[in-house]
Amino acid sequence: MRTRHAMRQLGLALVTLVLASATAGAQTVVRPGFNIFTVAQDVQIGRQSASQVERQLPMMNDGATQRYVSALGARLAAQAPGPKFSYQFKVANLSDINAFALPGGFVYVNRGLLEQVRTEGELAGVMAHEITHVALRHPTNQASKAYLANAGLGVLGGLLGGKSGTSTGGLVKAVGGFGMNALFLKFSRSVESQADIAGAQIMDRAGYDPMEMAHFFELLRQKAGSDPGKVAVFMSDHPAPIDREARVAQEAKLLGAVTQRAPIGGLASVQGRLRGFPAARTSAQVAANPQTPADGATANGAGLSIEAPSTRYVSFRQAQGHFRVDRPDNWTISTATGGYGITLLPRRGLVSDAGGRNSIACGVILSHYVPFDGTIAGSAPDPRTSSFGVSPLELATSDLVQQVEQSNPQLHRVAGSEQRTTLSGRPSLSVRLTGQSGTTGRTEQVTVLTRELADDHIVYLLFIAPGDEFAALDPTFNHIAQSLQIDERAPHN
């Protein structure tokens, strides 16, 4: 009798979808299900699972693509229910139209999905669905069911009374080790419906029309008829699109009018960039014949002459407090004699020539620069010598690039490579240089990124890497740049 009562309680705990009354402006209430894992264990398991996934799958390491997906993901994740996971978004170099999520906030988007969606809203719909799986802790809910099935009825009293107290390792081992990743990628029809419904709600709060998710299901039905190979994996892992389309449309009606926000923007540009890379393989082809793709689409760390950069970062604060910046925790940092500039180096990032002179084959230099000739009332004595324009930032950047070229005669500026943006809240300018290293004999690339200061000086970063490895390191370089914080009040002369 007690066992039947316990099983009834367990059944109630596993009921995760509660429909609110379908009145105008109402929305469906979705509640997470039974789970023996803690939130911290979700993160721990997710990190280990992500490491395994990124060893097995080819990852896209194009900086512009990664920035776009991360920006869209961040907007959506800010509206997610449940624990405040530190969400991470990455692009797998696979041609299948698909996406997937791991516990603790690790979300992956296939290149094939990016190439095929017609609008940012359709992409937002897929990503919101995956974010919901994380937020409602569906992956470890699946693992909890598997654990319960293996443990038998004797464990019910302890589990229903609270967490089991079992270590993460013990729980993982009990459900088949990290082969349980398969549990994280295939959900029941009910769980997929929860992710569609709560995902539509995330879209609404983030300023996207939930009907864009329904439109994506329409696209899937079209692709299933014209190019079934593109959606084979998606169709095997998810309920029929037509059923999901109707349920999302119902939820959109319950949510009412959407307060739309401007899109992140840049999808067409990303799709254009992706067309320039070698064709991606399907997940089935990767499983049958794992290998490292080329041209900026390398697996994590594969093909690099250095140890792969860690995805865990530590912050460094300059002695006078003028700047703060992140570095991968497996990169070393050295400070210039004057105490201002720093150099960030991975293992094997420093090489020596035949004469014993050291040079940087891979790394980052960050420092402060005063134009050699100074400035007069915000301009240079002869602005015609500037390569980029006559603003203080352009003049100082031109001066710096000329100094780099003079001291490194093998490097030459790439025509048309300059890009204007903002960094740490102020205008910035980037320029690319390339040439054959006299030390390694390989083509090297240096990206100069400058950021103006109020006194017409600049802070600059030099990102240095072999030319054929630069794309793989671009996400790391981008993180370092975006982490830069500058206190204009601190001394820097």
GROMACS .gro file of C-alpha atoms in nm:
model
  493
    1MET     CA    1   0.000   0.000   0.000
    2ARG     CA    2   0.284   0.235   0.091
    3THR     CA    3   0.455   0.155  -0.239
    4ARG     CA    4   0.139   0.241  -0.436
    5HIS     CA    5   0.108   0.568  -0.244
    6ALA     CA    6   0.474   0.650  -0.313
    7MET     CA    7   0.431   0.572  -0.681
    8ARG     CA    8   0.122   0.796  -0.693
    9GLN     CA    9   0.328   1.077  -0.539
   10LEU     CA   10   0.605   1.020  -0.787
   11GLY     CA   11   0.354   1.033  -1.072
   12LEU     CA   12   0.233   1.368  -0.943
   13ALA     CA   13   0.589   1.494  -0.920
   14LEU     CA   14   0.644   1.404  -1.284
   15VAL     CA   15   0.343   1.604  -1.401
   16THR     CA   16   0.512   1.911  -1.539
   17LEU     CA   17   0.257   2.085  -1.758
   18VAL     CA   18  -0.034   2.275  -1.608
   19LEU     CA   19  -0.267   2.461  -1.844
   20ALA     CA   20  -0.397   2.795  -1.728
   21SER     CA   21  -0.751   2.897  -1.815
   22ALA     CA   22  -0.760   3.004  -2.180
   23THR     CA   23  -0.878   3.356  -2.115
   24ALA     CA   24  -0.751   3.648  -2.321
   25GLY     CA   25  -0.402   3.751  -2.217
   26ALA     CA   26  -0.347   3.431  -2.015
   27GLN     CA   27  -0.057   3.201  -2.081
   28THR     CA   28   0.018   2.838  -2.018
   29VAL     CA   29   0.195   2.764  -1.691
   30VAL     CA   30   0.487   2.523  -1.732
   31ARG     CA   31   0.651   2.372  -1.426
   32PRO     CA   32   0.973   2.168  -1.407
   33GLY     CA   33   0.950   1.800  -1.321
   34PHE     CA   34   1.107   1.553  -1.083
   35ASN     CA   35   1.483   1.593  -1.041
   36ILE     CA   36   1.736   1.438  -0.803
   37PHE     CA   37   2.021   1.657  -0.927
   38THR     CA   38   2.105   1.996  -0.777
   39VAL     CA   39   2.140   2.308  -0.991
   40ALA     CA   40   2.514   2.304  -0.922
   41GLN     CA   41   2.527   1.944  -1.047
   42ASP     CA   42   2.352   2.052  -1.368
   43VAL     CA   43   2.638   2.294  -1.429
   44GLN     CA   44   2.907   2.040  -1.339
   45ILE     CA   45   2.759   1.770  -1.561
   46GLY     CA   46   2.693   2.016  -1.843
   47ARG     CA   47   3.054   2.138  -1.841
   48GLN     CA   48   3.188   1.783  -1.861
   49SER     CA   49   2.936   1.686  -2.128
   50ALA     CA   50   3.019   1.998  -2.332
   51SER     CA   51   3.388   1.909  -2.321
   52GLN     CA   52   3.306   1.564  -2.457
   53VAL     CA   53   3.075   1.700  -2.727
   54GLU     CA   54   3.334   1.951  -2.849
   55ARG     CA   55   3.594   1.675  -2.881
   56GLN     CA   56   3.355   1.476  -3.097
   57LEU     CA   57   3.196   1.744  -3.316
   58PRO     CA   58   3.356   1.997  -3.551
   59MET     CA   59   3.297   2.347  -3.413
   60MET     CA   60   3.264   2.669  -3.611
   61ASN     CA   61   3.518   2.922  -3.486
   62ASP     CA   62   3.423   3.220  -3.700
   63GLY     CA   63   3.420   3.524  -3.473
   64ALA     CA   64   3.140   3.717  -3.647
   65THR     CA   65   2.911   3.412  -3.646
   66GLN     CA   66   2.987   3.339  -3.282
   67ARG     CA   67   2.923   3.700  -3.176
   68TYR     CA   68   2.585   3.707  -3.350
   69VAL     CA   69   2.466   3.377  -3.201
   70SER     CA   70   2.591   3.474  -2.854
   71ALA     CA   71   2.419   3.814  -2.868
   72LEU     CA   72   2.088   3.660  -2.971
   73GLY     CA   73   2.123   3.386  -2.711
   74ALA     CA   74   2.198   3.637  -2.435
   75ARG     CA   75   1.884   3.838  -2.516
   76LEU     CA   76   1.669   3.527  -2.498
   77ALA     CA   77   1.841   3.374  -2.194
   78ALA     CA   78   1.778   3.695  -1.998
   79GLN     CA   79   1.407   3.608  -2.018
   80ALA     CA   80   1.440   3.242  -1.924
   81PRO     CA   81   1.260   3.108  -1.619
   82GLY     CA   82   1.424   2.893  -1.354
   83PRO     CA   83   1.783   2.903  -1.225
   84LYS     CA   84   2.006   3.182  -1.355
   85PHE     CA   85   2.251   2.966  -1.543
   86SER     CA   86   2.550   3.125  -1.713
   87TYR     CA   87   2.441   3.038  -2.066
   88GLN     CA   88   2.697   2.971  -2.339
   89PHE     CA   89   2.613   2.950  -2.709
   90LYS     CA   90   2.830   2.781  -2.973
   91VAL     CA   91   2.797   2.683  -3.338
   92ALA     CA   92   2.862   2.326  -3.456
   93ASN     CA   93   2.994   2.294  -3.811
   94LEU     CA   94   2.720   2.050  -3.915
   95SER     CA   95   2.485   2.084  -4.211
   96ASP     CA   96   2.180   1.936  -4.032
   97ILE     CA   97   1.905   2.182  -3.945
   98ASN     CA   98   1.915   2.130  -3.571
   99ALA     CA   99   2.019   2.260  -3.229
  100PHE     CA  100   2.062   2.097  -2.890
  101ALA     CA  101   2.128   2.185  -2.526
  102LEU     CA  102   2.317   2.030  -2.236
  103PRO     CA  103   2.252   2.081  -1.863
  104GLY     CA  104   2.369   2.398  -1.695
  105GLY     CA  105   2.339   2.640  -1.989
  106PHE     CA  106   2.538   2.492  -2.279
  107VAL     CA  107   2.347   2.550  -2.605
  108TYR     CA  108   2.466   2.446  -2.952
  109VAL     CA  109   2.333   2.568  -3.287
  110ASN     CA  110   2.416   2.380  -3.606
  111ARG     CA  111   2.556   2.575  -3.900
  112GLY     CA  112   2.283   2.418  -4.116
  113LEU     CA  113   2.018   2.588  -3.903
  114LEU     CA  114   2.187   2.928  -3.940
  115GLU     CA  115   2.208   2.881  -4.316
  116GLN     CA  116   1.841   2.787  -4.359
  117VAL     CA  117   1.638   3.012  -4.127
  118ARG     CA  118   1.469   3.298  -4.310
  119THR     CA  119   1.450   3.547  -4.025
  120GLU     CA  120   1.613   3.621  -3.691
  121GLY     CA  121   1.278   3.542  -3.530
  122GLU     CA  122   1.284   3.186  -3.665
  123LEU     CA  123   1.633   3.137  -3.524
  124ALA     CA  124   1.520   3.292  -3.194
  125GLY     CA  125   1.236   3.038  -3.181
  126VAL     CA  126   1.472   2.740  -3.204
  127MET     CA  127   1.717   2.888  -2.955
  128ALA     CA  128   1.439   2.979  -2.708
  129HIS     CA  129   1.319   2.618  -2.727
  130GLU     CA  130   1.668   2.490  -2.638
  131ILE     CA  131   1.712   2.749  -2.362
  132THR     CA  132   1.386   2.623  -2.212
  133HIS     CA  133   1.520   2.267  -2.198
  134VAL     CA  134   1.805   2.404  -1.986
  135ALA     CA  135   1.587   2.635  -1.774
  136LEU     CA  136   1.333   2.361  -1.690
  137ARG     CA  137   1.624   2.121  -1.634
  138HIS     CA  138   1.488   1.865  -1.877
  139PRO     CA  139   1.825   1.689  -1.935
  140THR     CA  140   1.877   1.601  -1.569
  141ASN     CA  141   1.505   1.529  -1.534
  142GLN     CA  142   1.564   1.257  -1.795
  143ALA     CA  143   1.871   1.135  -1.606
  144SER     CA  144   1.671   1.134  -1.282
  145LYS     CA  145   1.413   0.903  -1.437
  146ALA     CA  146   1.692   0.674  -1.555
  147TYR     CA  147   1.849   0.674  -1.209
  148LEU     CA  148   1.517   0.591  -1.049
  149ALA     CA  149   1.458   0.305  -1.293
  150ASN     CA  150   1.802   0.159  -1.212
  151ALA     CA  151   1.776   0.212  -0.836
  152GLY     CA  152   1.437   0.042  -0.793
  153LEU     CA  153   1.154   0.114  -0.553
  154GLY     CA  154   1.371   0.100  -0.244
  155VAL     CA  155   1.505   0.446  -0.315
  156LEU     CA  156   1.167   0.616  -0.342
  157GLY     CA  157   1.140   0.726   0.020
  158GLY     CA  158   1.472   0.906   0.017
  159LEU     CA  159   1.424   1.064  -0.322
  160LEU     CA  160   1.071   1.185  -0.261
  161GLY     CA  161   1.178   1.330   0.071
  162GLY     CA  162   1.449   1.544  -0.087
  163LYS     CA  163   1.782   1.517  -0.265
  164SER     CA  164   1.959   1.187  -0.239
  165GLY     CA  165   2.288   1.339  -0.129
  166THR     CA  166   2.467   1.111  -0.375
  167SER     CA  167   2.775   1.263  -0.536
  168THR     CA  168   2.760   1.380  -0.894
  169GLY     CA  169   3.002   1.107  -0.995
  170GLY     CA  170   2.787   0.842  -0.829
  171LEU     CA  171   2.471   0.963  -1.001
  172VAL     CA  172   2.640   0.985  -1.339
  173LYS     CA  173   2.788   0.636  -1.303
  174ALA     CA  174   2.449   0.496  -1.206
  175VAL     CA  175   2.291   0.613  -1.533
  176GLY     CA  176   2.568   0.493  -1.760
  177GLY     CA  177   2.846   0.751  -1.731
  178PHE     CA  178   2.868   1.029  -1.984
  179GLY     CA  179   2.720   0.798  -2.240
  180MET     CA  180   2.409   0.947  -2.083
  181ASN     CA  181   2.457   1.243  -2.320
  182ALA     CA  182   2.207   1.055  -2.534
  183LEU     CA  183   1.951   1.118  -2.259
  184PHE     CA  184   2.002   1.491  -2.303
  185LEU     CA  185   1.922   1.494  -2.675
  186LYS     CA  186   1.594   1.306  -2.705
  187PHE     CA  187   1.285   1.405  -2.507
  188SER     CA  188   0.927   1.287  -2.477
  189ARG     CA  189   0.648   1.455  -2.671
  190SER     CA  190   0.528   1.617  -2.347
  191VAL     CA  191   0.870   1.763  -2.266
  192GLU     CA  192   0.912   1.895  -2.622
  193SER     CA  193   0.571   2.060  -2.593
  194GLN     CA  194   0.682   2.227  -2.269
  195ALA     CA  195   0.992   2.365  -2.445
  196ASP     CA  196   0.778   2.499  -2.732
  197ILE     CA  197   0.532   2.668  -2.497
  198ALA     CA  198   0.782   2.820  -2.254
  199GLY     CA  199   1.009   2.903  -2.549
  200ALA     CA  200   0.725   3.101  -2.707
  201GLN     CA  201   0.689   3.289  -2.379
  202ILE     CA  202   1.063   3.367  -2.374
  203MET     CA  203   1.032   3.500  -2.731
  204ASP     CA  204   0.742   3.722  -2.631
  205ARG     CA  205   0.933   3.871  -2.335
  206ALA     CA  206   1.244   3.920  -2.551
  207GLY     CA  207   1.047   4.113  -2.814
  208TYR     CA  208   1.004   3.844  -3.083
  209ASP     CA  209   0.673   3.729  -3.228
  210PRO     CA  210   0.617   3.366  -3.111
  211MET     CA  211   0.454   3.297  -3.447
  212GLU     CA  212   0.807   3.301  -3.591
  213MET     CA  213   0.858   2.968  -3.412
  214ALA     CA  214   0.546   2.836  -3.586
  215HIS     CA  215   0.683   2.964  -3.917
  216PHE     CA  216   1.000   2.766  -3.856
  217PHE     CA  217   0.795   2.447  -3.819
  218GLU     CA  218   0.636   2.532  -4.155
  219LEU     CA  219   0.988   2.560  -4.301
  220LEU     CA  220   1.072   2.217  -4.158
  221ARG     CA  221   0.771   2.062  -4.329
  222GLN     CA  222   0.884   2.215  -4.658
  223LYS     CA  223   1.239   2.085  -4.615
  224ALA     CA  224   1.112   1.739  -4.522
  225GLY     CA  225   0.951   1.726  -4.865
  226SER     CA  226   1.230   1.881  -5.071
  227ASP     CA  227   1.550   1.794  -4.882
  228PRO     CA  228   1.474   1.530  -4.615
  229GLY     CA  229   1.840   1.470  -4.535
  230LYS     CA  230   1.869   1.823  -4.391
  231VAL     CA  231   1.601   1.755  -4.129
  232ALA     CA  232   1.640   1.381  -4.070
  233VAL     CA  233   1.799   1.422  -3.727
  234PHE     CA  234   1.550   1.688  -3.620
  235MET     CA  235   1.254   1.473  -3.728
  236SER     CA  236   1.391   1.172  -3.540
  237ASP     CA  237   1.431   1.368  -3.217
  238HIS     CA  238   1.118   1.585  -3.221
  239PRO     CA  239   0.739   1.551  -3.259
  240ALA     CA  240   0.574   1.626  -3.594
  241PRO     CA  241   0.611   1.995  -3.690
  242ILE     CA  242   0.245   2.037  -3.782
  243ASP     CA  243   0.133   1.947  -3.427
  244ARG     CA  244   0.387   2.184  -3.274
  245GLU     CA  245   0.293   2.462  -3.515
  246ALA     CA  246  -0.068   2.449  -3.397
  247ARG     CA  247   0.027   2.449  -3.027
  248VAL     CA  248   0.262   2.746  -3.064
  249ALA     CA  249  -0.005   2.936  -3.256
  250GLN     CA  250  -0.243   2.867  -2.967
  251GLU     CA  251   0.012   2.998  -2.716
  252ALA     CA  252   0.077   3.309  -2.926
  253LYS     CA  253  -0.295   3.382  -2.914
  254LEU     CA  254  -0.297   3.346  -2.535
  255LEU     CA  255   0.001   3.582  -2.502
  256GLY     CA  256  -0.166   3.854  -2.705
  257ALA     CA  257   0.006   4.142  -2.885
  258VAL     CA  258   0.386   4.140  -2.874
  259THR     CA  259   0.590   4.446  -2.779
  260GLN     CA  260   0.850   4.394  -3.048
  261ARG     CA  261   1.212   4.508  -3.013
  262ALA     CA  262   1.464   4.578  -3.284
  263PRO     CA  263   1.644   4.260  -3.391
  264ILE     CA  264   2.009   4.196  -3.309
  265GLY     CA  265   2.067   4.226  -3.685
  266GLY     CA  266   2.332   4.070  -3.904
  267LEU     CA  267   2.177   3.733  -3.996
  268ALA     CA  268   2.217   3.794  -4.370
  269SER     CA  269   2.582   3.890  -4.319
  270VAL     CA  270   2.647   3.573  -4.117
  271GLN     CA  271   2.478   3.359  -4.381
  272GLY     CA  272   2.698   3.522  -4.645
  273ARG     CA  273   3.011   3.443  -4.441
  274LEU     CA  274   2.906   3.081  -4.396
  275ARG     CA  275   2.866   3.039  -4.772
  276GLY     CA  276   3.235   3.124  -4.801
  277PHE     CA  277   3.346   2.826  -4.588
  278PRO     CA  278   3.388   2.469  -4.715
  279ALA     CA  279   3.063   2.272  -4.706
  280ALA     CA  280   2.976   2.127  -4.366
  281ARG     CA  281   2.922   1.755  -4.317
  282THR     CA  282   2.611   1.595  -4.169
  283SER     CA  283   2.616   1.458  -3.818
  284ALA     CA  284   2.588   1.107  -3.965
  285GLN     CA  285   2.900   1.164  -4.175
  286VAL     CA  286   3.090   1.295  -3.872
  287ALA     CA  287   2.986   0.993  -3.666
  288ALA     CA  288   3.097   0.756  -3.943
  289ASN     CA  289   3.428   0.928  -4.017
  290PRO     CA  290   3.543   1.180  -3.754
  291GLN     CA  291   3.799   1.427  -3.885
  292THR     CA  292   3.891   1.792  -3.846
  293PRO     CA  293   3.743   2.026  -4.109
  294ALA     CA  294   3.959   2.315  -4.231
  295ASP     CA  295   3.928   2.684  -4.310
  296GLY     CA  296   3.826   2.827  -3.975
  297ALA     CA  297   3.592   2.543  -3.883
  298THR     CA  298   3.827   2.343  -3.662
  299ALA     CA  299   3.727   2.121  -3.375
  300ASN     CA  300   3.807   2.271  -3.035
  301GLY     CA  301   4.185   2.298  -3.020
  302ALA     CA  302   4.243   2.064  -3.314
  303GLY     CA  303   4.509   2.178  -3.559
  304LEU     CA  304   4.646   2.446  -3.328
  305SER     CA  305   5.020   2.475  -3.264
  306ILE     CA  306   4.934   2.576  -2.907
  307GLU     CA  307   4.730   2.422  -2.631
  308ALA     CA  308   4.362   2.499  -2.694
  309PRO     CA  309   4.254   2.811  -2.501
  310SER     CA  310   4.048   2.737  -2.193
  311THR     CA  311   3.688   2.855  -2.192
  312ARG     CA  312   3.734   2.954  -1.827
  313TYR     CA  313   3.863   3.308  -1.784
  314VAL     CA  314   4.028   3.498  -1.500
  315SER     CA  315   4.032   3.876  -1.467
  316PHE     CA  316   4.344   4.093  -1.444
  317ARG     CA  317   4.345   4.449  -1.304
  318GLN     CA  318   4.624   4.687  -1.408
  319ALA     CA  319   4.828   4.818  -1.113
  320GLN     CA  320   4.700   5.177  -1.139
  321GLY     CA  321   4.347   5.060  -1.210
  322HIS     CA  322   4.338   5.197  -1.564
  323PHE     CA  323   4.206   4.877  -1.717
  324ARG     CA  324   4.072   4.535  -1.637
  325VAL     CA  325   4.075   4.244  -1.885
  326ASP     CA  326   4.009   3.869  -1.894
  327ARG     CA  327   4.249   3.595  -2.004
  328PRO     CA  328   4.201   3.219  -2.047
  329ASP     CA  329   4.306   3.052  -1.723
  330ASN     CA  330   4.567   2.840  -1.908
  331TRP     CA  331   4.742   3.150  -2.053
  332THR     CA  332   5.021   3.326  -1.863
  333ILE     CA  333   5.045   3.702  -1.813
  334SER     CA  334   5.357   3.918  -1.796
  335THR     CA  335   5.367   4.287  -1.708
  336ALA     CA  336   5.584   4.546  -1.881
  337THR     CA  337   5.868   4.701  -1.682
  338GLY     CA  338   5.680   5.029  -1.656
  339GLY     CA  339   5.383   4.849  -1.510
  340TYR     CA  340   5.128   4.942  -1.778
  341GLY     CA  341   5.138   4.702  -2.073
  342ILE     CA  342   5.076   4.330  -2.047
  343THR     CA  343   5.135   4.027  -2.269
  344LEU     CA  344   4.908   3.721  -2.261
  345LEU     CA  345   5.068   3.400  -2.384
  346PRO     CA  346   4.954   3.040  -2.430
  347ARG     CA  347   5.199   2.755  -2.392
  348ARG     CA  348   5.430   2.749  -2.696
  349GLY     CA  349   5.318   3.103  -2.780
  350LEU     CA  350   5.674   3.232  -2.746
  351VAL     CA  351   5.935   3.107  -2.995
  352SER     CA  352   6.308   3.172  -3.043
  353ASP     CA  353   6.503   3.226  -3.363
  354ALA     CA  354   6.850   3.089  -3.440
  355GLY     CA  355   7.010   3.378  -3.253
  356GLY     CA  356   6.812   3.310  -2.938
  357ARG     CA  357   6.584   3.613  -2.977
  358ASN     CA  358   6.228   3.560  -2.856
  359SER     CA  359   5.924   3.655  -3.059
  360ILE     CA  360   5.552   3.603  -3.011
  361ALA     CA  361   5.404   3.343  -3.242
  362CYS     CA  362   5.068   3.351  -3.067
  363GLY     CA  363   4.930   3.578  -2.796
  364VAL     CA  364   4.794   3.919  -2.709
  365ILE     CA  365   4.970   4.246  -2.625
  366LEU     CA  366   4.771   4.519  -2.449
  367SER     CA  367   4.918   4.861  -2.381
  368HIS     CA  368   4.884   5.239  -2.392
  369TYR     CA  369   5.018   5.445  -2.685
  370VAL     CA  370   5.110   5.811  -2.724
  371PRO     CA  371   5.151   5.919  -3.091
  372PHE     CA  372   5.521   5.976  -3.164
  373ASP     CA  373   5.466   6.325  -3.305
  374GLY     CA  374   5.200   6.424  -3.054
  375THR     CA  375   4.891   6.620  -3.156
  376ILE     CA  376   4.799   6.985  -3.199
  377ALA     CA  377   4.442   7.079  -3.110
  378GLY     CA  378   4.324   6.729  -3.186
  379SER     CA  379   4.502   6.696  -3.518
  380ALA     CA  380   4.845   6.603  -3.652
  381PRO     CA  381   5.096   6.844  -3.810
  382ASP     CA  382   5.051   6.664  -4.141
  383PRO     CA  383   4.720   6.469  -4.152
  384ARG     CA  384   4.802   6.352  -4.504
  385THR     CA  385   5.037   6.096  -4.352
  386SER     CA  386   4.741   5.919  -4.188
  387SER     CA  387   4.620   5.600  -4.349
  388PHE     CA  388   4.274   5.599  -4.196
  389GLY     CA  389   4.151   5.957  -4.148
  390VAL     CA  390   4.213   6.265  -3.939
  391SER     CA  391   4.025   6.202  -3.615
  392PRO     CA  392   4.250   6.161  -3.308
  393LEU     CA  393   4.173   5.788  -3.306
  394GLU     CA  394   4.254   5.748  -3.676
  395LEU     CA  395   4.573   5.952  -3.654
  396ALA     CA  396   4.699   5.763  -3.350
  397THR     CA  397   4.609   5.425  -3.502
  398SER     CA  398   4.789   5.513  -3.826
  399ASP     CA  399   5.095   5.617  -3.627
  400LEU     CA  400   5.090   5.292  -3.428
  401VAL     CA  401   5.047   5.073  -3.736
  402GLN     CA  402   5.340   5.247  -3.905
  403GLN     CA  403   5.556   5.175  -3.598
  404VAL     CA  404   5.452   4.809  -3.603
  405GLU     CA  405   5.538   4.781  -3.974
  406GLN     CA  406   5.874   4.953  -3.929
  407SER     CA  407   5.976   4.728  -3.641
  408ASN     CA  408   5.838   4.416  -3.815
  409PRO     CA  409   5.923   4.462  -4.184
  410GLN     CA  410   5.769   4.127  -4.274
  411LEU     CA  411   5.424   4.259  -4.178
  412HIS     CA  412   5.211   4.463  -4.419
  413ARG     CA  413   4.870   4.613  -4.372
  414VAL     CA  414   4.585   4.431  -4.552
  415ALA     CA  415   4.414   4.688  -4.775
  416GLY     CA  416   4.051   4.749  -4.682
  417SER     CA  417   4.076   4.556  -4.356
  418GLU     CA  418   4.006   4.852  -4.127
  419GLN     CA  419   3.679   4.833  -3.934
  420ARG     CA  420   3.523   5.091  -3.704
  421THR     CA  421   3.330   4.985  -3.398
  422THR     CA  422   3.315   5.058  -3.024
  423LEU     CA  423   3.516   4.905  -2.743
  424SER     CA  424   3.455   4.960  -2.375
  425GLY     CA  425   3.205   5.232  -2.461
  426ARG     CA  426   3.419   5.447  -2.694
  427PRO     CA  427   3.506   5.447  -3.066
  428SER     CA  428   3.762   5.190  -3.176
  429LEU     CA  429   3.937   5.090  -3.497
  430SER     CA  430   4.079   4.755  -3.606
  431VAL     CA  431   4.335   4.687  -3.881
  432ARG     CA  432   4.480   4.359  -4.002
  433LEU     CA  433   4.847   4.297  -4.093
  434THR     CA  434   4.997   3.982  -4.237
  435GLY     CA  435   5.331   3.845  -4.354
  436GLN     CA  436   5.573   3.555  -4.328
  437SER     CA  437   5.737   3.516  -3.990
  438GLY     CA  438   6.115   3.513  -4.006
  439THR     CA  439   6.122   3.294  -3.696
  440THR     CA  440   5.868   3.023  -3.778
  441GLY     CA  441   5.859   3.054  -4.157
  442ARG     CA  442   5.478   3.051  -4.138
  443THR     CA  443   5.234   3.319  -4.246
  444GLU     CA  444   5.132   3.516  -3.940
  445GLN     CA  445   4.845   3.754  -3.882
  446VAL     CA  446   4.829   4.048  -3.646
  447THR     CA  447   4.508   4.237  -3.577
  448VAL     CA  448   4.561   4.583  -3.428
  449LEU     CA  449   4.261   4.700  -3.222
  450THR     CA  450   4.271   5.055  -3.085
  451ARG     CA  451   4.039   5.240  -2.849
  452GLU     CA  452   4.053   5.617  -2.803
  453LEU     CA  453   4.105   5.793  -2.470
  454ALA     CA  454   3.984   6.139  -2.377
  455ASP     CA  455   4.337   6.287  -2.404
  456ASP     CA  456   4.381   6.166  -2.768
  457HIS     CA  457   4.601   5.877  -2.654
  458ILE     CA  458   4.491   5.522  -2.731
  459VAL     CA  459   4.478   5.183  -2.566
  460TYR     CA  460   4.565   4.909  -2.813
  461LEU     CA  461   4.553   4.532  -2.836
  462LEU     CA  462   4.764   4.327  -3.076
  463PHE     CA  463   4.619   3.983  -3.147
  464ILE     CA  464   4.891   3.761  -3.292
  465ALA     CA  465   4.861   3.409  -3.438
  466PRO     CA  466   4.964   3.198  -3.736
  467GLY     CA  467   4.741   3.290  -4.030
  468ASP     CA  468   4.585   2.945  -4.063
  469GLU     CA  469   4.501   2.932  -3.692
  470PHE     CA  470   4.365   3.283  -3.644
  471ALA     CA  471   4.000   3.193  -3.712
  472ALA     CA  472   4.011   2.915  -3.453
  473LEU     CA  473   4.144   3.162  -3.194
  474ASP     CA  474   3.907   3.442  -3.289
  475PRO     CA  475   3.644   3.358  -3.021
  476THR     CA  476   3.918   3.378  -2.755
  477PHE     CA  477   4.053   3.705  -2.895
  478ASN     CA  478   3.701   3.845  -2.913
  479HIS     CA  479   3.628   3.753  -2.551
  480ILE     CA  480   3.947   3.926  -2.439
  481ALA     CA  481   3.857   4.241  -2.635
  482GLN     CA  482   3.498   4.253  -2.513
  483SER     CA  483   3.606   4.200  -2.150
  484LEU     CA  484   3.824   4.514  -2.157
  485GLN     CA  485   3.709   4.779  -1.908
  486ILE     CA  486   3.885   5.115  -1.888
  487ASP     CA  487   3.877   5.372  -1.609
  488GLU     CA  488   3.957   5.705  -1.779
  489ARG     CA  489   4.023   5.868  -1.439
  490ALA     CA  490   4.315   5.640  -1.355
  491PRO     CA  491   4.670   5.757  -1.443
  492HIS     CA  492   4.812   5.620  -1.768
  493ASN     CA  493   5.091   5.858  -1.872
   0.00000   0.00000   0.00000
